Short mmCIF file of C-alpha atoms in Angstrom, two decimals:
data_model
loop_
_atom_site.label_atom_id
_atom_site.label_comp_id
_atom_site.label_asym_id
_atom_site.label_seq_id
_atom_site.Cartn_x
_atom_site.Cartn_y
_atom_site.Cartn_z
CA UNK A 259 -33.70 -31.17 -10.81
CA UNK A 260 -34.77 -27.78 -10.68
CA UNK A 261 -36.17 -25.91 -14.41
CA UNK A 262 -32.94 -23.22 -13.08
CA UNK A 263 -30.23 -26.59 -13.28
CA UNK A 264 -28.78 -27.95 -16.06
CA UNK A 265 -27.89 -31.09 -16.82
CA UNK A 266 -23.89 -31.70 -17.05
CA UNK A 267 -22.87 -33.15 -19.76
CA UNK A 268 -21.47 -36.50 -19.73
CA UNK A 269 -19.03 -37.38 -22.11
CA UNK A 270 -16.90 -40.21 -23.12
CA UNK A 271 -13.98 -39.70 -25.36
CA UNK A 272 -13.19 -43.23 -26.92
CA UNK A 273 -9.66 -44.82 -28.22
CA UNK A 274 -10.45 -47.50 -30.72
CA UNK A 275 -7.73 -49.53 -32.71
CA UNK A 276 -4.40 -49.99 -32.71
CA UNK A 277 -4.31 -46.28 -32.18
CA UNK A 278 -1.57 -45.41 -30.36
CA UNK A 279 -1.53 -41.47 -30.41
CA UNK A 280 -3.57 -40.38 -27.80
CA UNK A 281 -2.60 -36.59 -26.78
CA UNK A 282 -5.46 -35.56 -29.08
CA UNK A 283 -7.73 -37.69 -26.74
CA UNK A 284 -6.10 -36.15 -23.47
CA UNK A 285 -6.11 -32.43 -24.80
CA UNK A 286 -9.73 -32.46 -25.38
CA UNK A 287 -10.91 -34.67 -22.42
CA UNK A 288 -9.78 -32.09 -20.35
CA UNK A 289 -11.05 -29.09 -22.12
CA UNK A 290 -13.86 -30.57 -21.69
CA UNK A 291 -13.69 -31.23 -18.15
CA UNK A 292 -12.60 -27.23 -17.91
CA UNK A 293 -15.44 -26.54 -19.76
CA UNK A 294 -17.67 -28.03 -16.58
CA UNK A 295 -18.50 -31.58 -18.66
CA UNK A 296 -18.37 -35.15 -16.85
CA UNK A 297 -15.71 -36.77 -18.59
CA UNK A 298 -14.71 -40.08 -18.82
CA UNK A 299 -11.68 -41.30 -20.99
CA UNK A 300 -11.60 -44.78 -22.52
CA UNK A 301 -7.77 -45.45 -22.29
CA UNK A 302 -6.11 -46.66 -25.28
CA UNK A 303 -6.62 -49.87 -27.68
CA UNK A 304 -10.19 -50.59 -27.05
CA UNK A 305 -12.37 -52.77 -29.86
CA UNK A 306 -15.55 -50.76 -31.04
CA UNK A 307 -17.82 -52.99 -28.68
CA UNK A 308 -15.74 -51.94 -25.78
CA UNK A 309 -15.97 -48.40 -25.69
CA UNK A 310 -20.26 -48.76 -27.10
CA UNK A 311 -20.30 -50.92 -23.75
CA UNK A 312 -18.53 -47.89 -21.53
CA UNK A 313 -20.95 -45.40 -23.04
CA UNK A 314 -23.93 -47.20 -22.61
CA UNK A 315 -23.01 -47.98 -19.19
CA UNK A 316 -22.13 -44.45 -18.06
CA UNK A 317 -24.95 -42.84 -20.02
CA UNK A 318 -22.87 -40.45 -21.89
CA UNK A 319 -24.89 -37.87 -24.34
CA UNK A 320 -21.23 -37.23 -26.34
CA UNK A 321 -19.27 -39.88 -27.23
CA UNK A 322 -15.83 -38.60 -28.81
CA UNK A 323 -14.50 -40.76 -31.03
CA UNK A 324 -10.12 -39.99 -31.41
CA UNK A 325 -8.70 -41.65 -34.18
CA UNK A 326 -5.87 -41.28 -36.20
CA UNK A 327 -4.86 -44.95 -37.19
CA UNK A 328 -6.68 -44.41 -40.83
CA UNK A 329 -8.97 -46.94 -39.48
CA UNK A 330 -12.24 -44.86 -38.90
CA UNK A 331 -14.43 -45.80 -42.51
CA UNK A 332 -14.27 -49.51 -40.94
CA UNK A 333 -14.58 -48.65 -36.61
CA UNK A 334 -16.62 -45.70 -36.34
CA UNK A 335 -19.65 -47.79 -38.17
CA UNK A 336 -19.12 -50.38 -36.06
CA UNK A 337 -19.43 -47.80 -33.18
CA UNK A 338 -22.34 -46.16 -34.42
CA UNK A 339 -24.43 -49.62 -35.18
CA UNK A 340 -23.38 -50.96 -31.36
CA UNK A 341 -24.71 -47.59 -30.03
CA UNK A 342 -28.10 -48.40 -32.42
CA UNK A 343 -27.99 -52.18 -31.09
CA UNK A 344 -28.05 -50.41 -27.30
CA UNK A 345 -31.06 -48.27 -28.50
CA UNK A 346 -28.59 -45.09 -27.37
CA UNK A 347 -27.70 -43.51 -30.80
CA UNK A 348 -30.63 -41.19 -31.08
CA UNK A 349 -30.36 -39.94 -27.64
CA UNK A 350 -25.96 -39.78 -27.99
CA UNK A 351 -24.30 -36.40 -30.10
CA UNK A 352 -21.27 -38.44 -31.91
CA UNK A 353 -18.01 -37.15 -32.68
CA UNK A 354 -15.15 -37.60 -34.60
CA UNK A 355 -11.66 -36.26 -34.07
CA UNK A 356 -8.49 -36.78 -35.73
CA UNK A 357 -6.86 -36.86 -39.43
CA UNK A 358 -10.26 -37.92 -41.48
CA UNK A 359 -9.75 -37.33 -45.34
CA UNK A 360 -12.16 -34.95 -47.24
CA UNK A 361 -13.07 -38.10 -49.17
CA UNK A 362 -14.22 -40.22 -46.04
CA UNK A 363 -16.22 -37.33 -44.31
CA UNK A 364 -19.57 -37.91 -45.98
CA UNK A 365 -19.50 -41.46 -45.96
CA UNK A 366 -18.80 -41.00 -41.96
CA UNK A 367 -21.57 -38.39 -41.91
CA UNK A 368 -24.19 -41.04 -43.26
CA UNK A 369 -23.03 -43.53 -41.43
CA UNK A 370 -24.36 -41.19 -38.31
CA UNK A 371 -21.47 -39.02 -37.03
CA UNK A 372 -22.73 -35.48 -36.00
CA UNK A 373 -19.76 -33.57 -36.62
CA UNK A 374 -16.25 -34.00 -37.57
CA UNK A 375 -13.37 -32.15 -35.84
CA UNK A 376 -10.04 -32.18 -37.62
CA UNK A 377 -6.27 -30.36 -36.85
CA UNK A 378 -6.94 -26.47 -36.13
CA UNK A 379 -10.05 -26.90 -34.87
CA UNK A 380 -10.27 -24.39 -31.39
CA UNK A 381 -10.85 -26.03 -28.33
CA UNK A 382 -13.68 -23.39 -27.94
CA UNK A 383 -15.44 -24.04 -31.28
CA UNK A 384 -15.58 -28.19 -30.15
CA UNK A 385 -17.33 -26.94 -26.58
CA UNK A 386 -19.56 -24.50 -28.24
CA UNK A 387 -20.60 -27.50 -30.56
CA UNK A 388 -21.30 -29.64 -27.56
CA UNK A 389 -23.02 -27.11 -25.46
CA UNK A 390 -25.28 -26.78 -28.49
CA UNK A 391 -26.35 -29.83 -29.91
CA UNK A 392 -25.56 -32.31 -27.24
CA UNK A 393 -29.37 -34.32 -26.55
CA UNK A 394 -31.41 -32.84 -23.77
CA UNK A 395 -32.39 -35.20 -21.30
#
């Protein structure tokens, strides 16, 4: 690659859970696609090791987590320590969309999330936050 080429981004945007609401998922897996990312959705109802296993595979440097099941305090750790386990979390921006109480947010944030993205959020602020913290490779 050239020093005038970028990099695209590769993303994944993960389902985990029972989670059955997924519009949130599609909505910003293809703003990011519009955006001129590599996107590559998970599909619904995956385990945490599932979608660690998709990401490490496709060598994704965002990983989108969608969740609005209530469930993220117990699967986004488990996300975050398969992604350590891999040896990919330093080198992977994570994400968090969905309905995440103000309460849960800093435990989340410790846990290793990079950012949270709730309702209202623009579709422009998310890519901006991509474009400028996702891990130069």
């Amino acid at each position: 690659m050239s020093s005038n080429e970028q990099r695209t981004i590769r993303c994944l945007v993960g389902k985990v859970g029972l989670d059955g609401h997924d519009r949130g998922a599609h909505v910003i897996a293809r703003a990011f696609r519009d955006a001129g990312f590599e996107v590559i959705y998970s599909g619904l109802h995956n385990s945490p090791e599932e979608v660690v296993q998709a990401a490490v595979q496709e060598d994704v440097d965002v990983f989108g987590i969608s969740i609005l099941s209530g469930a993220h305090d117990t699967l986004v750790p488990k996300i975050i320590d398969g992604l350590k386990e891999y040896d990919a979390f330093e080198d992977t921006l994570v994400l968090v969309g969905g309905i995440i109480p103000d309460g849960d947010r800093e435990e989340l944030y410790a846990a290793g999330v990079d950012e949270i993205f709730g309702p209202g959020v623009s579709m422009q602020e998310t890519i901006d936050y991509v474009r400028n913290n996702a891990p130069q490779r």
